[in-house]
Short mmCIF file of C-alpha atoms (C1' of nucleotides) in Angstrom, two decimals:
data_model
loop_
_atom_site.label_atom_id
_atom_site.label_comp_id
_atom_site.label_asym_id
_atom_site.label_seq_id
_atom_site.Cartn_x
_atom_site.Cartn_y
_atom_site.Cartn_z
CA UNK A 142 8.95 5.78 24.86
CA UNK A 143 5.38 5.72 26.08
CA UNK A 144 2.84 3.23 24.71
CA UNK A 145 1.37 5.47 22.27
CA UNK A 146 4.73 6.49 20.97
CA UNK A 147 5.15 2.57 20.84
CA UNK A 148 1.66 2.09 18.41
CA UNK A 149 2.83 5.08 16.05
CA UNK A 150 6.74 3.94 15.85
CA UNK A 151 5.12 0.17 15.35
CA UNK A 152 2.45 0.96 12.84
CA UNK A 153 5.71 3.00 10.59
CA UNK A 154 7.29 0.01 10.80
CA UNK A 155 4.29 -2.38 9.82
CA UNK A 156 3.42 0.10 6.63
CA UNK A 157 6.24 0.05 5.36
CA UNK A 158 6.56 -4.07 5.05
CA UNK A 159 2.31 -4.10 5.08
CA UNK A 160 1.38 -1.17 4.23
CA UNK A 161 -1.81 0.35 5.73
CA UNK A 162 -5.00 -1.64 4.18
CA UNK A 163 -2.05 -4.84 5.14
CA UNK A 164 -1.64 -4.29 8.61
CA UNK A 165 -4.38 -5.02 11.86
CA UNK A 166 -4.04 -3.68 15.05
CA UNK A 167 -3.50 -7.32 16.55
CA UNK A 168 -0.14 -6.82 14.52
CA UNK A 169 0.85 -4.27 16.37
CA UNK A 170 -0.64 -5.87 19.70
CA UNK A 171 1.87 -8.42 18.93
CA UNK A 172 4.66 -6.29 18.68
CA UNK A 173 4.59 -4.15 21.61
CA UNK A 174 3.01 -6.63 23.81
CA UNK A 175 -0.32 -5.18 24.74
CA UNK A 176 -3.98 -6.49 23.68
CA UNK A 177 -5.77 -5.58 20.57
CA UNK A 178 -8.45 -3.46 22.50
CA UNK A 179 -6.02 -1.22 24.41
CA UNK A 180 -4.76 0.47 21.38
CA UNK A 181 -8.26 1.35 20.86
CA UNK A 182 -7.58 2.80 24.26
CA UNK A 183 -4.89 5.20 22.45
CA UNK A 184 -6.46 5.38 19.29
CA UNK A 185 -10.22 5.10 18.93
CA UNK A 186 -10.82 3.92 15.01
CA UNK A 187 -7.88 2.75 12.52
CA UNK A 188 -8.25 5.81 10.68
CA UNK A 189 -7.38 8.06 13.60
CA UNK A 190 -3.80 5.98 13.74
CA UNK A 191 -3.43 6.81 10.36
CA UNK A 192 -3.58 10.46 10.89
CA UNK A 193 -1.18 10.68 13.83
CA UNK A 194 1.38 8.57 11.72
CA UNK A 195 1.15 10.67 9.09
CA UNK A 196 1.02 13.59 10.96
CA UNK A 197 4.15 12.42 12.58
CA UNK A 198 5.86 11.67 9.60
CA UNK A 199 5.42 15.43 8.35
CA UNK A 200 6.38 17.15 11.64
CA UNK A 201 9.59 15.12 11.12
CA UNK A 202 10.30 16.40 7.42
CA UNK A 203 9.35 20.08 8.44
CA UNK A 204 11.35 19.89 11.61
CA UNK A 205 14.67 18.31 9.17
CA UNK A 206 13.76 21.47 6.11
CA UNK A 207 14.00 23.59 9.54
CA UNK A 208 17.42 22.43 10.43
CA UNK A 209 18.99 22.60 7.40
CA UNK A 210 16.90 26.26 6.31
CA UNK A 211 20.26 28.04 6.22
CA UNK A 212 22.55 25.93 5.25
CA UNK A 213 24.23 26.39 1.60
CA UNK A 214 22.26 24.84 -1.50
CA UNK A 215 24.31 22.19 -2.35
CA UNK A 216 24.37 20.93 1.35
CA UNK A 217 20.80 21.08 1.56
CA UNK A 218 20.19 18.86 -1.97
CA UNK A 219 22.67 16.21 -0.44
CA UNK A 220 20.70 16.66 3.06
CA UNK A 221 17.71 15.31 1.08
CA UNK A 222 19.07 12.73 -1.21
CA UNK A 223 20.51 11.22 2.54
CA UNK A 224 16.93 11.66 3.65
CA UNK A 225 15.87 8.43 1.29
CA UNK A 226 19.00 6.93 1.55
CA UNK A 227 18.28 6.66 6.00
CA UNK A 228 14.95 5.58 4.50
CA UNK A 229 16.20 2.59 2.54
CA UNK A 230 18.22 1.70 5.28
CA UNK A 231 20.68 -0.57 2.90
CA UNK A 232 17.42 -1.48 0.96
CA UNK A 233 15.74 -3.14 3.32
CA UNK A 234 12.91 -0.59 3.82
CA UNK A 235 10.53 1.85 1.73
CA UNK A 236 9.63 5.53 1.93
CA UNK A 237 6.10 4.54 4.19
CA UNK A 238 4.20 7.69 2.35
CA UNK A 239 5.23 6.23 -1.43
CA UNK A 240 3.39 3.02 -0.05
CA UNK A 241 0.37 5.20 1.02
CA UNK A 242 0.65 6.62 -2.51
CA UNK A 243 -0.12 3.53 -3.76
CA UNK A 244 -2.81 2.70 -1.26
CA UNK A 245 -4.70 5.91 -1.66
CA UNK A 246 -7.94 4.98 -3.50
CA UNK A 247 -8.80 3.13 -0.51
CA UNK A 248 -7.22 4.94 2.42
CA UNK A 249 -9.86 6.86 4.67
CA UNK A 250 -10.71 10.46 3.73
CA UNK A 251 -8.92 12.11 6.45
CA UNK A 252 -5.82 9.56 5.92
CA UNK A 253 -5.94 10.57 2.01
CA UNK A 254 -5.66 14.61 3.41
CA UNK A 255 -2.99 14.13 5.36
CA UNK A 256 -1.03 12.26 2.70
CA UNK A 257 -2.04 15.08 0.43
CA UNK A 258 -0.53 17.31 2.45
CA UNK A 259 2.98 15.89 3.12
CA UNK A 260 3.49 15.32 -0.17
CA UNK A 261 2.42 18.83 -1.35
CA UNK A 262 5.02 20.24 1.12
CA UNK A 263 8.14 18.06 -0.11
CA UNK A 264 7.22 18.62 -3.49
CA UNK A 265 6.98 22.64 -2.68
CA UNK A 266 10.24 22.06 -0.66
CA UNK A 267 12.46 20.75 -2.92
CA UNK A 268 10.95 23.14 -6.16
CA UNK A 269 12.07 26.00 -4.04
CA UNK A 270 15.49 24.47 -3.45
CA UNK A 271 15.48 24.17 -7.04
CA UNK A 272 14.37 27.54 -8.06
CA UNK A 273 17.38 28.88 -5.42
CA UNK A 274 19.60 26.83 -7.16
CA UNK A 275 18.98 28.46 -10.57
CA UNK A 276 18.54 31.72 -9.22
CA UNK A 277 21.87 31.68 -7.80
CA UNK A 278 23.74 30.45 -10.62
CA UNK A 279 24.33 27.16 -8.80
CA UNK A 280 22.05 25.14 -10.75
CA UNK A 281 21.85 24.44 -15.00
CA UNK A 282 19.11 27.82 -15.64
CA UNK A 283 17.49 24.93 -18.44
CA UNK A 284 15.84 23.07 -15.83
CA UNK A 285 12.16 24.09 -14.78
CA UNK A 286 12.17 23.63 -11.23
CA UNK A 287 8.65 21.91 -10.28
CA UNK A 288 9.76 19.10 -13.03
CA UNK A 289 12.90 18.34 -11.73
CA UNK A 290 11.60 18.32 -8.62
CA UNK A 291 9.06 15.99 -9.28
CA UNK A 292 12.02 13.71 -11.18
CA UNK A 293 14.26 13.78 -8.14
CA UNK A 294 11.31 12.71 -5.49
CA UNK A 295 9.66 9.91 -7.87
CA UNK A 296 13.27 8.74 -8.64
CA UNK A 297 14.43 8.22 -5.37
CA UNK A 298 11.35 7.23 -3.42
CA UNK A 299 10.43 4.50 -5.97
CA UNK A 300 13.82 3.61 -6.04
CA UNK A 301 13.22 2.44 -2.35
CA UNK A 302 11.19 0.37 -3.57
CA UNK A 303 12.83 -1.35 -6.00
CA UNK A 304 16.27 -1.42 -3.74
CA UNK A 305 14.00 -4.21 -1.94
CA UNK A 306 13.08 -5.94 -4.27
CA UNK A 307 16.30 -6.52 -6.10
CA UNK A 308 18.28 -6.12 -2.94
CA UNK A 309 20.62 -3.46 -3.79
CA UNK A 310 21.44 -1.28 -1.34
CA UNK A 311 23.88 1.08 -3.21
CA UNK A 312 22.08 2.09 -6.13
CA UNK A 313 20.38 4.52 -4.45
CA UNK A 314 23.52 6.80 -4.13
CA UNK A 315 24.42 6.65 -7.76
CA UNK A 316 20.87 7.81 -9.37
CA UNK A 317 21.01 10.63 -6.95
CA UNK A 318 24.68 11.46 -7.94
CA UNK A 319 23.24 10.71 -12.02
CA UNK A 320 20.29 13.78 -10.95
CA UNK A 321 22.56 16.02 -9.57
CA UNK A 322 24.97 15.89 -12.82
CA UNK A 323 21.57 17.01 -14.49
CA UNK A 324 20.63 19.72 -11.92
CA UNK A 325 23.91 20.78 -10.78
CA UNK A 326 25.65 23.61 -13.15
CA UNK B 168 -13.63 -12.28 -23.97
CA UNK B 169 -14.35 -15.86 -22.00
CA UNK B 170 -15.06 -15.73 -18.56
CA UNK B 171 -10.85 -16.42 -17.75
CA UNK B 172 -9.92 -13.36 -19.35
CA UNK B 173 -12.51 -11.35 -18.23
CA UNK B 174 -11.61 -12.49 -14.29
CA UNK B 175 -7.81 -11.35 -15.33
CA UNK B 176 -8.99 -8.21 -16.69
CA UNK B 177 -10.77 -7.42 -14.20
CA UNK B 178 -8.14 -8.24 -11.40
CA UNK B 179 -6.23 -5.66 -13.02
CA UNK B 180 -8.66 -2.80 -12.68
CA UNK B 181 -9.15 -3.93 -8.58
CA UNK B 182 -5.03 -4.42 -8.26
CA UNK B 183 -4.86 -0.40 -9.88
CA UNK B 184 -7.52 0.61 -7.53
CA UNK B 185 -7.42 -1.66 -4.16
CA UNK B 186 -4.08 -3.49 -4.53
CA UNK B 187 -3.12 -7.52 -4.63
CA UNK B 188 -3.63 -7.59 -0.58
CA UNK B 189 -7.08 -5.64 -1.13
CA UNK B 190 -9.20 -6.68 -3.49
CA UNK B 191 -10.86 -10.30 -3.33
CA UNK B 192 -12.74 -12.83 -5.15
CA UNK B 193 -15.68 -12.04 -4.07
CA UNK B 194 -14.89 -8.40 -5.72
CA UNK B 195 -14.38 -9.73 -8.77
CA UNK B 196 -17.57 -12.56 -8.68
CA UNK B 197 -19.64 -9.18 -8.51
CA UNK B 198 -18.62 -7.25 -11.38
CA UNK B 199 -18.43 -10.14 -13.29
CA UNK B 200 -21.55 -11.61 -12.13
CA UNK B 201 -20.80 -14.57 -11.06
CA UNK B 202 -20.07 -16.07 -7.42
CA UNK B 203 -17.37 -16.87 -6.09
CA UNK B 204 -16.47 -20.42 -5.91
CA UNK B 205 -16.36 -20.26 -10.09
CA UNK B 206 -13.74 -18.35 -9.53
CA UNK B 207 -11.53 -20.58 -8.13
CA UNK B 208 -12.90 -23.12 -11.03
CA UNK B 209 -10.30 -21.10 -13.12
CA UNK B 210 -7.89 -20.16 -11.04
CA UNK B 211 -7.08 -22.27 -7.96
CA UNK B 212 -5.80 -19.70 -5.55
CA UNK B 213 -5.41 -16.18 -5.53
CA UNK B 214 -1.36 -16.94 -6.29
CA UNK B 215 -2.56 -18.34 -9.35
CA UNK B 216 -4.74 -15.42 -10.40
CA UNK B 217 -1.93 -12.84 -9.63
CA UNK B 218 0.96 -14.58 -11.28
CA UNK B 219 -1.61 -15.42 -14.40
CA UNK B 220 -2.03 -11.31 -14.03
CA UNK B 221 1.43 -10.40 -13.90
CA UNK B 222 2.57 -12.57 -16.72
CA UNK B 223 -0.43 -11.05 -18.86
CA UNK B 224 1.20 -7.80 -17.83
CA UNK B 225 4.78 -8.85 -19.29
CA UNK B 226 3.53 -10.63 -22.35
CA UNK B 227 2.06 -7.42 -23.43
CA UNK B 228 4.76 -5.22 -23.17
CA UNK B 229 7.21 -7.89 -24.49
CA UNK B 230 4.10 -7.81 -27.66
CA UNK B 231 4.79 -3.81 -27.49
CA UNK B 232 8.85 -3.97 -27.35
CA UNK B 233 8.43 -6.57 -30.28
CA UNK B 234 6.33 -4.52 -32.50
CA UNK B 235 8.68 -0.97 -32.45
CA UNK B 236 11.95 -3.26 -32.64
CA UNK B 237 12.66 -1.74 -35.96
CA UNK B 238 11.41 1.63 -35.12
CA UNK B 239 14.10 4.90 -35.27
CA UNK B 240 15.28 5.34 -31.38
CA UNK B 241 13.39 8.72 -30.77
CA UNK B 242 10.23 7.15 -31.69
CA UNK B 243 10.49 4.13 -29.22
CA UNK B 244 11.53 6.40 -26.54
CA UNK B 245 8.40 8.24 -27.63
CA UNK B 246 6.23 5.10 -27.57
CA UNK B 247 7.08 4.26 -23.93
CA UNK B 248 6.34 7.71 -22.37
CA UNK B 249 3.15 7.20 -24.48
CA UNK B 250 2.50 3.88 -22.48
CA UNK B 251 2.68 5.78 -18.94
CA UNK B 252 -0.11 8.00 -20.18
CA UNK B 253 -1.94 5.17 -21.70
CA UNK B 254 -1.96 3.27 -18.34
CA UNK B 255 -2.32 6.69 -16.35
CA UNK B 256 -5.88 6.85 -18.55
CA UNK B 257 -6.01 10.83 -17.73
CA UNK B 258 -4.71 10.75 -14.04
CA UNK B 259 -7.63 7.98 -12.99
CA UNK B 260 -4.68 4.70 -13.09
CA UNK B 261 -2.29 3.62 -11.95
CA UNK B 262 0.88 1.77 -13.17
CA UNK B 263 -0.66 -1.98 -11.45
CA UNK B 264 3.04 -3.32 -11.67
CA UNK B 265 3.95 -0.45 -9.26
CA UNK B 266 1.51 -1.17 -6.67
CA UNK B 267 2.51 -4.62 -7.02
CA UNK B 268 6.28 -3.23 -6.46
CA UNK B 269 5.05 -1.59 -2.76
CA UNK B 270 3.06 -4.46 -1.99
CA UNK B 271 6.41 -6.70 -2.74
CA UNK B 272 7.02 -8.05 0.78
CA UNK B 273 3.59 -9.67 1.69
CA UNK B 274 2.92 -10.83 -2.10
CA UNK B 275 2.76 -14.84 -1.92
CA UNK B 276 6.09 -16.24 -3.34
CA UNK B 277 4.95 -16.81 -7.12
CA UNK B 278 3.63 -13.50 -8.00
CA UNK B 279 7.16 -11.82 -6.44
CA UNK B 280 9.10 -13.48 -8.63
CA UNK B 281 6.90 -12.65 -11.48
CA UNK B 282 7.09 -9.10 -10.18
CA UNK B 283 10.81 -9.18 -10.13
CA UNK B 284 10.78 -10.39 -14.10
CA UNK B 285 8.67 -7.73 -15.36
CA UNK B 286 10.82 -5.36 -13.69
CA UNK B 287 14.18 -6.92 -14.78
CA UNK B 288 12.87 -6.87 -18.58
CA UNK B 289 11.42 -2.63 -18.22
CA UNK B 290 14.63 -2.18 -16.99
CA UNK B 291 16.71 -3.71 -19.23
CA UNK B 292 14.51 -2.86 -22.32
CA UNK B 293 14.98 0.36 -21.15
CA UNK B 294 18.88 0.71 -20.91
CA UNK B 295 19.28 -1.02 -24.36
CA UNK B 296 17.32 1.83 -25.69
CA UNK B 297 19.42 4.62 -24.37
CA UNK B 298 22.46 2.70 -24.74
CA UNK B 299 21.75 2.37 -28.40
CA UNK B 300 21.13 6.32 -28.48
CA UNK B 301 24.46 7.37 -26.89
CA UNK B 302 25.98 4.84 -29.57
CA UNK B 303 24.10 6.58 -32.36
CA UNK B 304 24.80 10.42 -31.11
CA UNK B 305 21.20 10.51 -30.75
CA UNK B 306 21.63 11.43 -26.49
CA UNK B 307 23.74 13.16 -24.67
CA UNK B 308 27.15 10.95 -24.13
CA UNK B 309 27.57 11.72 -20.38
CA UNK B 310 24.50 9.67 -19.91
CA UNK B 311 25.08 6.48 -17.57
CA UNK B 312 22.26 4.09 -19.25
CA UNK B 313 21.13 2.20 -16.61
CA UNK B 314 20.66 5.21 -13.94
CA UNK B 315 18.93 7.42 -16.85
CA UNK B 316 16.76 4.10 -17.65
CA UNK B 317 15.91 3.46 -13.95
CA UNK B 318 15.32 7.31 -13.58
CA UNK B 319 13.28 7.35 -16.60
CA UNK B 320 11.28 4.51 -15.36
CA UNK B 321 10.60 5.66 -11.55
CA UNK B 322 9.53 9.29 -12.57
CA UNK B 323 6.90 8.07 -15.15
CA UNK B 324 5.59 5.43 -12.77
CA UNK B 325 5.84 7.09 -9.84
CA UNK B 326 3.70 10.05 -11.49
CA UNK B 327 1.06 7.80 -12.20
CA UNK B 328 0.69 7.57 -8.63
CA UNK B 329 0.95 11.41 -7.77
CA UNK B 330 -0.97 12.50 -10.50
CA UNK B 331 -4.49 10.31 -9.38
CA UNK B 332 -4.11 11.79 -6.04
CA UNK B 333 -3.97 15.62 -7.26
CA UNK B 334 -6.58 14.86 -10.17
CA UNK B 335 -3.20 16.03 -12.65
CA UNK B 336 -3.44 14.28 -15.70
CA UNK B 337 -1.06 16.53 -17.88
CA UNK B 338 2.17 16.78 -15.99
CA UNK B 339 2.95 13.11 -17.19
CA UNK B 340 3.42 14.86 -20.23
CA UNK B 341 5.04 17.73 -18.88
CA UNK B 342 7.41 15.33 -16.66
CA UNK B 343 8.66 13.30 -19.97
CA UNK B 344 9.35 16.11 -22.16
CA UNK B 345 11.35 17.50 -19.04
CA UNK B 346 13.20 14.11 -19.36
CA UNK B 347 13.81 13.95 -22.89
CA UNK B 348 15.38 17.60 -22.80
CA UNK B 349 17.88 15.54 -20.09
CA UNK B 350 18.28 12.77 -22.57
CA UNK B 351 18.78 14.07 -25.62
CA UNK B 352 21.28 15.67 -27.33
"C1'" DG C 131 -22.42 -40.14 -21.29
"C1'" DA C 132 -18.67 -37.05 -20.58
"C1'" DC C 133 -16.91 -32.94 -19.48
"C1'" DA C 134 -16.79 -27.89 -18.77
"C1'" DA C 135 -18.56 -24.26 -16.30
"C1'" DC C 136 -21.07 -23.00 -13.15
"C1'" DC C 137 -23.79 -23.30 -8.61
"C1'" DT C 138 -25.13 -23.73 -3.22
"C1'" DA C 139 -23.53 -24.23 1.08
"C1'" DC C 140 -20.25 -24.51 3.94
"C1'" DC C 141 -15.45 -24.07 6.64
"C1'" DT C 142 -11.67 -21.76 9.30
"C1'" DA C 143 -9.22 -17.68 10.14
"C1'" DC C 144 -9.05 -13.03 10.57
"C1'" DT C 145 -10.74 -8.04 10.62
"C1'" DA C 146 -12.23 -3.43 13.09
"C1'" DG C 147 -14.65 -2.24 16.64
"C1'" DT C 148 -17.49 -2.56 21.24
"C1'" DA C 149 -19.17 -3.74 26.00
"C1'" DG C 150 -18.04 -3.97 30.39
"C1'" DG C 151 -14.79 -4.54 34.02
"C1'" DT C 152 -10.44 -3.67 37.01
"C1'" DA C 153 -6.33 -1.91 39.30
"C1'" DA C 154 -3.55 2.00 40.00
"C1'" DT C 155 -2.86 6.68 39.85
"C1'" DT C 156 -4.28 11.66 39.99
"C1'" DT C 157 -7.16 15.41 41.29
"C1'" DA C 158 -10.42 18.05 44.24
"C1'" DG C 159 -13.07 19.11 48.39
"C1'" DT C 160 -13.33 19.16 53.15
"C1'" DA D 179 -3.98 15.08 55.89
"C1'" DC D 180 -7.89 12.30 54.43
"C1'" DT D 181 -10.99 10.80 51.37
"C1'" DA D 182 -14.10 10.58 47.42
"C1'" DA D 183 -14.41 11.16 42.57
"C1'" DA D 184 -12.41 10.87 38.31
"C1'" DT D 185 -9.03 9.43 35.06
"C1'" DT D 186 -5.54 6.41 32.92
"C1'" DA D 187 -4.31 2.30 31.02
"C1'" DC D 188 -5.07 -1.76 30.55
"C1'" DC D 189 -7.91 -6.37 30.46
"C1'" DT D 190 -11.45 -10.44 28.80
"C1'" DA D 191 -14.98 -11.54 25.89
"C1'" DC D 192 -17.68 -10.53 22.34
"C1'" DT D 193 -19.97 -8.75 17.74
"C1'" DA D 194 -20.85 -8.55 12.65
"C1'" DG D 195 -18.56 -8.93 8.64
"C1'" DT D 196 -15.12 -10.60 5.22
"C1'" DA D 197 -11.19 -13.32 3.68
"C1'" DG D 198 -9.48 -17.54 0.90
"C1'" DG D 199 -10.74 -21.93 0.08
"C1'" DT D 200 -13.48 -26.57 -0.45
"C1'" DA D 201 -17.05 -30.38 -1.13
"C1'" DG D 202 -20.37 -31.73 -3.78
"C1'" DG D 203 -24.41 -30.88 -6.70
"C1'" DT D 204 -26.54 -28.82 -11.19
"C1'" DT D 205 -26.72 -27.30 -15.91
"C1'" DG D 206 -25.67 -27.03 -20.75
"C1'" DT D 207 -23.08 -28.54 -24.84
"C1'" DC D 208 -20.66 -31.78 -27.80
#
DNA sequence: GACAACCTACCTACTAGTAGGTAATTTAGT
DNA sequence: ACTAAATTACCTACTAGTAGGTAGGTTGTC
């Protein structure tokens, strides 16, 4: 892993316990064991880091919807719920773009974009898992697709959240088994 | 409103909008007009200030859970989806306790543990509530109360979130009515 | 006079970002 | 193959600004 690979893995790391207005590049200076002023070298202004995380973290999900594009429905549904549940990792960390949900007021514009963006593709994503679900009988027809695909991502990403705070590292698996005895037919 | 409340009050509008990491005193001494060091007059340190905040923020909802005690269930349930959209204010707000939930891990000790009450007592308030309407036939009898509480809870507050970033402020609506159709019999 | 509620004026610590320099490597021209 | 120019990747040292917090003085009310 080359230095800049080093600053982007480093500042995922730092959002997630810091979150973006929280952390300073001396932080990550720290971390990797360069000076402040050389990841200025790699990435000229704060904001521009923000971007390239971001725009990290969304090549990742679109690679993972790639891999799993023709795989059956059901597989793909439990392929996301694990998604969050790698996130937590046992509840000791948080979905990094929920925390930049929070932040957003204040993020820089083209931070704000990008976080626009990512989650505008999950939440497209998982409504079209959804609306395959229904369509092929899989799924309860009842459900409206873009809802319960809004309930599934808020439920489990803030659930990351809470998971930390109460340190419970399991209940993550059962409120995505409770949504799928609501989705699932 | 004295010049203590109006310092709280106002924290809460900077913690919705910049966070408990991003907004200072000095922030507040401005809209207020006042400076700075009379801030610390009334509340020695910023732990102060945020735990005085978040125990503000619990007193009032314990005030809200007192005064619909006696109400039939559907209508409580009713009157706590209403709070979301009262606190969303049209898609401009945010739930504050949720930022304060992401921000968890750099909040001085005081305030997390006042964060972790708050969320104890939604949680629990919650539960009772659907609890009681699986015991009265009201909901649906397959429910598990806790998970339907917690993913009751996460949607609404999550969407608070989602909905001031794409300028949305009627699928919080949309998103608890979606909900109740899961809940209720 | 006592006290509450404010003030001015300061402190230390930290922030993002910049100026200017250096050693090692890569590229291009002869 | 040799060399000069350019580039990469870092460094030290600095700026202006902001953070939370404090000491001590002033003002207004009972």
């Amino acid at each position: 892993m080359d230095t800049r690979e080093q600053i982007v893995s480093t500042t995922e790391k730092l959002i997630i316990t810091k979150g973006y207005n929280g952390f300073s590049y001396q932080d990550i200076a720290d971390v990797i064991g360069i000076k402040k002023a050389s990841i200025h070298y790699h990435f000229k202004t704060k904001e521009d880091l923000g971007v390239a995380f971001v725009q990290m973290y969304h090549d990742r999900f679109n690679t993972w919807t790639a891999s799993v594009k023709d795989k059956p429905n059901l597989d793909r549904l439990n392929g996301f719920g694990k998604l969050f549940k790698i996130v937590s990792n046992n509840g000791k960390h948080i979905c990094p773009i929920g925390m930049l949900t929070s932040e957003y007021k204040t993020l820089p514009e083209k931070v704000q974009q990008k976080v626009h963006d990512i989650l505008a593709t999950m939440e497209d994503w998982t409504t079209e898992l959804i609306e395959d679900g229904i369509r092929t009988n899989i799924y309860k027809p009842s459900i409206d697709s873009r809802l319960m695909a809004k309930i599934l991502i808020n439920s489990l990403s803030y659930e990351t959240k809470t998971a930390r705070i109460f340190e419970n590292d399991n209940q993550l698996d059962q409120i995505f088994a409770e949504l799928k005895k609501l989705i699932v037919a």
